[in-house]
Coordinates of C-alpha atoms in Angstrom, one line a residue:
M1 CA -16.1 27.4 -1.1
P2 CA -15.0 25.3 -4.1
L3 CA -13.1 22.1 -3.2
P4 CA -9.8 21.1 -4.9
T5 CA -9.8 18.2 -7.3
P6 CA -7.2 16.9 -9.8
D7 CA -7.1 17.8 -13.4
A8 CA -7.0 15.4 -16.3
Q9 CA -3.2 14.9 -16.0
G10 CA -3.7 13.9 -12.4
D11 CA -0.8 15.8 -10.8
Q12 CA -2.0 19.3 -10.4
I13 CA -4.9 20.6 -8.3
T14 CA -7.8 22.6 -9.8
H15 CA -11.2 23.3 -8.4
T16 CA -14.7 22.1 -8.9
T17 CA -18.0 23.4 -7.6
D18 CA -20.5 21.8 -5.3
T19 CA -22.9 21.7 -8.3
D20 CA -20.4 19.5 -10.2
Q21 CA -20.1 17.1 -7.3
A22 CA -23.8 16.8 -6.8
E23 CA -24.1 15.2 -10.2
T24 CA -22.4 12.0 -9.0
G25 CA -23.4 11.9 -5.3
H26 CA -22.3 13.4 -2.0
L27 CA -18.9 12.5 -0.6
L28 CA -17.3 14.0 2.4
G29 CA -15.9 17.5 2.1
A30 CA -14.0 19.6 4.6
A31 CA -17.1 20.7 6.5
D32 CA -18.4 17.2 6.7
I33 CA -15.2 15.8 8.1
R34 CA -14.8 18.4 10.8
R35 CA -18.5 18.1 11.8
I36 CA -18.3 14.3 12.1
A37 CA -15.1 14.5 14.0
D38 CA -16.6 17.0 16.4
L39 CA -19.7 15.0 17.0
A40 CA -17.7 11.9 17.7
G41 CA -15.1 13.6 19.8
I42 CA -12.4 12.4 17.4
H43 CA -9.1 14.2 17.2
P44 CA -6.5 13.1 14.5
T45 CA -3.3 11.8 16.1
K46 CA 0.2 11.8 14.6
R47 CA 0.9 8.5 16.4
L48 CA -1.6 6.6 14.2
G49 CA -0.7 8.7 11.1
Q50 CA -4.2 10.1 10.8
N51 CA -4.7 12.6 8.0
F52 CA -8.2 12.6 6.6
V53 CA -9.0 13.3 2.9
I54 CA -11.4 16.3 2.6
D55 CA -11.6 16.5 -1.2
P56 CA -14.2 14.4 -3.1
G57 CA -12.3 14.9 -6.3
T58 CA -9.2 13.2 -4.9
V59 CA -11.3 10.4 -3.6
R60 CA -12.9 9.8 -7.0
R61 CA -9.5 10.0 -8.7
I62 CA -8.2 7.2 -6.4
V63 CA -11.3 5.0 -7.0
R64 CA -10.9 5.6 -10.8
L65 CA -7.3 4.7 -10.8
A66 CA -7.9 1.6 -8.8
E67 CA -10.0 0.2 -11.7
V68 CA -12.0 -2.0 -9.4
G69 CA -15.3 -3.3 -10.9
A70 CA -18.7 -3.1 -9.2
N71 CA -19.2 -5.8 -6.5
D72 CA -15.5 -6.6 -6.6
P73 CA -14.1 -7.2 -3.0
V74 CA -11.9 -4.3 -1.8
L75 CA -9.8 -4.1 1.3
E76 CA -9.3 -0.7 2.8
V77 CA -6.8 -0.1 5.6
G78 CA -7.1 3.0 7.7
P79 CA -10.5 4.2 6.5
G80 CA -10.5 7.0 9.1
L81 CA -13.8 9.0 8.9
G82 CA -14.9 7.3 5.7
S83 CA -13.9 9.6 2.8
L84 CA -12.5 6.9 0.6
T85 CA -14.9 4.3 1.9
L86 CA -17.8 6.3 0.6
G87 CA -16.1 6.7 -2.8
L88 CA -15.5 2.9 -3.1
L89 CA -19.1 2.2 -2.1
E90 CA -20.3 4.8 -4.6
A91 CA -18.5 2.8 -7.3
G92 CA -20.4 -0.3 -6.2
N93 CA -17.6 -2.1 -4.5
K94 CA -17.8 -4.5 -1.5
V95 CA -15.5 -3.0 1.1
T96 CA -13.8 -4.5 4.1
A97 CA -12.5 -1.6 6.1
V98 CA -9.8 -2.4 8.7
E99 CA -9.4 0.4 11.3
I100 CA -7.1 0.2 14.4
D101 CA -8.8 3.1 16.2
P102 CA -11.8 1.9 18.1
A103 CA -13.6 5.3 18.0
L104 CA -13.2 5.5 14.2
A105 CA -14.2 1.9 13.7
A106 CA -17.4 2.5 15.7
R107 CA -18.2 5.7 13.9
L108 CA -17.7 4.5 10.3
P109 CA -21.0 2.5 9.9
E110 CA -22.9 5.5 11.2
T111 CA -21.3 7.7 8.6
I112 CA -22.2 5.3 5.8
A113 CA -25.8 5.1 7.2
D114 CA -26.0 8.9 7.1
F115 CA -24.5 9.5 3.7
M116 CA -25.1 6.3 1.7
P117 CA -27.7 4.1 3.5
D118 CA -28.3 1.9 0.4
A119 CA -24.6 0.7 0.6
Q120 CA -24.6 -0.4 4.2
D121 CA -24.8 -4.1 3.3
R122 CA -21.6 -3.8 1.2
L123 CA -19.5 -2.6 4.1
T124 CA -17.7 -4.7 6.7
V125 CA -15.7 -2.9 9.5
I126 CA -12.9 -4.7 11.3
N127 CA -11.4 -3.1 14.4
R128 CA -7.9 -4.3 14.5
D129 CA -4.3 -3.7 13.5
A130 CA -3.9 -4.5 9.8
L131 CA -0.5 -6.1 10.7
T132 CA -2.4 -8.8 12.6
L133 CA -4.6 -9.8 9.7
S134 CA -4.1 -13.3 8.3
A135 CA -5.9 -15.8 6.1
D136 CA -6.9 -17.7 9.3
S137 CA -8.4 -14.7 11.0
Q138 CA -10.1 -13.4 7.9
A139 CA -11.3 -16.4 6.0
D140 CA -13.7 -14.3 3.9
L141 CA -10.9 -12.2 2.6
A142 CA -8.7 -15.2 1.9
A143 CA -11.6 -16.9 0.0
A144 CA -12.1 -14.0 -2.4
G145 CA -11.2 -14.9 -5.9
S146 CA -9.2 -11.7 -6.3
L147 CA -8.7 -9.1 -3.7
T148 CA -7.7 -5.4 -4.3
L149 CA -6.2 -3.1 -1.6
V150 CA -7.3 0.5 -2.0
A151 CA -6.2 2.7 0.9
N152 CA -4.8 6.0 2.2
L153 CA -2.3 4.1 4.4
P154 CA -1.0 5.4 7.7
Y155 CA 2.3 6.8 6.6
N156 CA 4.4 5.5 9.5
V157 CA 3.6 1.8 8.8
A158 CA 2.7 1.8 5.1
T159 CA 5.5 -0.4 3.9
P160 CA 5.1 -3.1 6.6
I161 CA 1.4 -3.2 5.9
I162 CA 1.8 -3.7 2.2
L163 CA 4.4 -6.4 2.5
T164 CA 2.6 -8.2 5.3
L165 CA -0.7 -8.3 3.3
L166 CA 1.0 -9.5 0.1
E167 CA 2.7 -12.3 2.1
R168 CA -0.4 -13.5 4.0
F169 CA -3.0 -13.1 1.2
P170 CA -1.8 -14.7 -2.1
N171 CA -5.1 -13.5 -3.6
L172 CA -4.2 -9.9 -3.1
N173 CA -3.5 -9.3 -6.7
R174 CA -3.6 -5.5 -7.0
F175 CA -3.4 -2.4 -5.0
L176 CA -3.6 1.3 -5.3
V177 CA -2.4 3.1 -2.2
M178 CA -1.6 6.6 -1.1
V179 CA 1.6 6.9 0.9
Q180 CA 4.2 9.5 1.8
K181 CA 6.0 10.5 -1.4
E182 CA 9.4 9.4 -0.1
V183 CA 7.9 5.9 0.6
A184 CA 6.3 5.8 -2.9
D185 CA 9.7 6.7 -4.5
R186 CA 11.3 3.8 -2.6
L187 CA 8.6 1.3 -3.5
V188 CA 8.9 2.0 -7.3
A189 CA 12.7 2.6 -7.4
S190 CA 14.9 0.7 -9.9
P191 CA 18.5 -0.6 -9.3
G192 CA 21.0 2.1 -9.1
S193 CA 18.6 4.7 -7.7
K194 CA 19.7 6.5 -4.5
V195 CA 16.4 5.4 -2.9
Y196 CA 16.5 1.8 -4.1
G197 CA 16.6 -0.5 -1.2
A198 CA 15.1 -3.5 0.6
P199 CA 11.4 -2.3 0.2
S200 CA 11.9 -1.9 -3.5
L201 CA 13.3 -5.4 -3.9
K202 CA 10.8 -7.1 -1.6
L203 CA 7.8 -5.5 -3.4
A204 CA 9.4 -6.5 -6.8
W205 CA 9.4 -10.1 -5.6
Y206 CA 5.6 -10.1 -5.6
G207 CA 5.0 -8.1 -8.8
R208 CA 5.3 -4.7 -10.5
A209 CA 4.8 -1.4 -8.8
E210 CA 4.4 1.9 -10.6
S211 CA 3.9 5.6 -9.7
A212 CA 0.3 6.7 -10.2
G213 CA 0.6 10.4 -9.5
R214 CA 1.1 12.9 -6.7
I215 CA -1.3 14.3 -4.1
G216 CA -1.3 17.9 -2.7
R217 CA -1.1 18.5 1.0
N218 CA -4.2 20.7 0.9
V219 CA -6.6 17.8 0.4
F220 CA -6.0 16.5 3.9
W221 CA -7.2 17.5 7.4
P222 CA -4.9 18.1 9.2
A223 CA -2.5 19.0 6.4
P224 CA 0.6 16.8 6.7
N225 CA 4.1 18.1 6.7
V226 CA 5.1 15.8 3.8
D227 CA 4.0 15.3 0.2
S228 CA 2.0 12.3 -0.8
A229 CA 1.8 10.0 -3.8
L230 CA -0.1 7.1 -5.3
V231 CA 1.5 3.7 -6.0
S232 CA -0.2 1.1 -8.1
F233 CA 0.8 -2.6 -8.1
T234 CA -0.1 -5.8 -10.0
R235 CA 1.0 -9.2 -8.7
A236 CA 3.0 -11.4 -11.0
T237 CA 1.6 -14.6 -12.3
A238 CA 1.8 -17.3 -9.7
P239 CA 4.7 -19.8 -10.3
S240 CA 3.9 -23.4 -11.0
T241 CA 5.7 -24.6 -7.8
S242 CA 3.8 -25.3 -4.6
P243 CA 2.9 -22.4 -2.2
E244 CA 5.2 -24.0 0.4
A245 CA 8.1 -23.9 -2.0
V246 CA 7.4 -20.3 -3.1
E247 CA 7.3 -19.3 0.6
S248 CA 10.6 -21.0 1.3
Q249 CA 12.2 -19.2 -1.7
R250 CA 10.8 -15.9 -0.6
K251 CA 12.4 -16.3 2.9
E252 CA 15.7 -17.2 1.4
V253 CA 15.7 -14.2 -1.0
F254 CA 14.5 -11.7 1.7
A255 CA 17.3 -12.9 4.0
L256 CA 19.9 -12.1 1.4
V257 CA 18.2 -8.7 0.6
D258 CA 18.2 -7.8 4.3
A259 CA 21.8 -8.7 4.8
A260 CA 22.9 -6.9 1.6
F261 CA 21.2 -3.6 2.6
G262 CA 22.0 -4.0 6.3
Q263 CA 25.5 -3.0 5.2
R264 CA 24.5 -1.1 2.1
R265 CA 28.0 0.3 1.2
K266 CA 29.7 -3.0 1.4
T267 CA 30.2 -5.3 -1.5
L268 CA 28.1 -8.4 -1.7
H269 CA 31.1 -10.6 -0.8
A270 CA 31.5 -8.7 2.5
A271 CA 27.8 -8.1 3.3
L272 CA 26.8 -11.7 2.6
K273 CA 29.8 -13.4 4.2
G274 CA 28.7 -16.5 6.0
L275 CA 25.5 -16.6 4.0
V276 CA 26.8 -17.1 0.4
P277 CA 29.8 -19.3 -0.4
P278 CA 32.1 -18.1 -3.1
E279 CA 31.1 -20.8 -5.5
A280 CA 27.5 -19.7 -5.3
F281 CA 28.4 -16.3 -6.8
T282 CA 30.1 -18.1 -9.6
E283 CA 27.2 -20.5 -10.1
A284 CA 24.7 -17.5 -10.2
G285 CA 27.0 -15.5 -12.6
I286 CA 27.1 -12.6 -10.2
D287 CA 30.2 -10.5 -9.5
P288 CA 30.7 -10.5 -5.7
T289 CA 32.3 -7.0 -5.9
R290 CA 28.9 -5.5 -6.7
R291 CA 26.7 -3.9 -4.1
G292 CA 23.2 -4.8 -3.2
E293 CA 21.9 -1.5 -4.6
T294 CA 22.8 -2.7 -8.2
M295 CA 20.9 -6.0 -7.9
R296 CA 17.5 -6.9 -9.4
V297 CA 15.3 -9.2 -7.4
E298 CA 15.8 -11.9 -10.1
E299 CA 19.5 -11.8 -9.4
F300 CA 19.0 -12.2 -5.6
A301 CA 16.7 -15.2 -6.5
A302 CA 19.4 -16.7 -8.6
L303 CA 21.9 -16.2 -5.8
A304 CA 19.6 -17.9 -3.3
R305 CA 19.0 -20.8 -5.7
A306 CA 22.8 -21.2 -6.2
C307 CA 23.3 -21.2 -2.4
R308 CA 20.7 -24.0 -2.1
E309 CA 22.2 -26.0 -4.9
T310 CA 25.8 -25.8 -3.4
E311 CA 24.5 -27.2 -0.1
E312 CA 22.8 -30.2 -1.7

């Protein structure tokens, strides 16, 4: 049976034949995924947000959009049964795959050995929660000149994973991730949007995020009950100040963002009472009757800086 793959516009799903796929190599299809899962006794769980991609066309679309060069280091979180992992290895990337499920982590090297044996030396599998990764625990990742995250993220923890990795790995300069569409909408939202919130602002602190297309439910097993979308991101140029100063500023800005959106419908004056003195609003040139949902990250940064200066 033909497998679905995206068309040139990237949003709609058409079909390609097995002959077409064979021209560029064998990636995992629906029958492969189910067979591997049966052999390994693996059953997708909602608790871990496990929905495995069963369409090679979608995998190659993600790899293409990630624009990662051959031998470039790639971090993949939640590799599952290896659909995207194989696509990244097919493109020549060096992949570090972080998988929280012990059974999946143990199975992944076997799948690569079966389907792409020549690429085994370019794969490293880490069995741990991605939220526990750090530059200290993964010195090899921290030492990479430029790191790219390419992943089908577990939907229930996608935002925390993205923000945690950006915080802990300053060399994580780009990502292309698949997440629940509602999460994607929040990550790329602009001020004034109904879905604009703390995640939008916090991601904007690090750089620029953009929508990179939608993904149909039929490319997953099991099919999720939500739509999916791709988000691309490029980190902003590092400031000239020290990493310690940047981290201190980030914490100040994020504290204001959390307070502003903890009471979303309140004005800044009310929501930030006790955190921002009246003179800081004046110094930053920000109307205290505005709400957080109208603020850009640069304005929160200006407000944080004004607070610091009024205390000195």
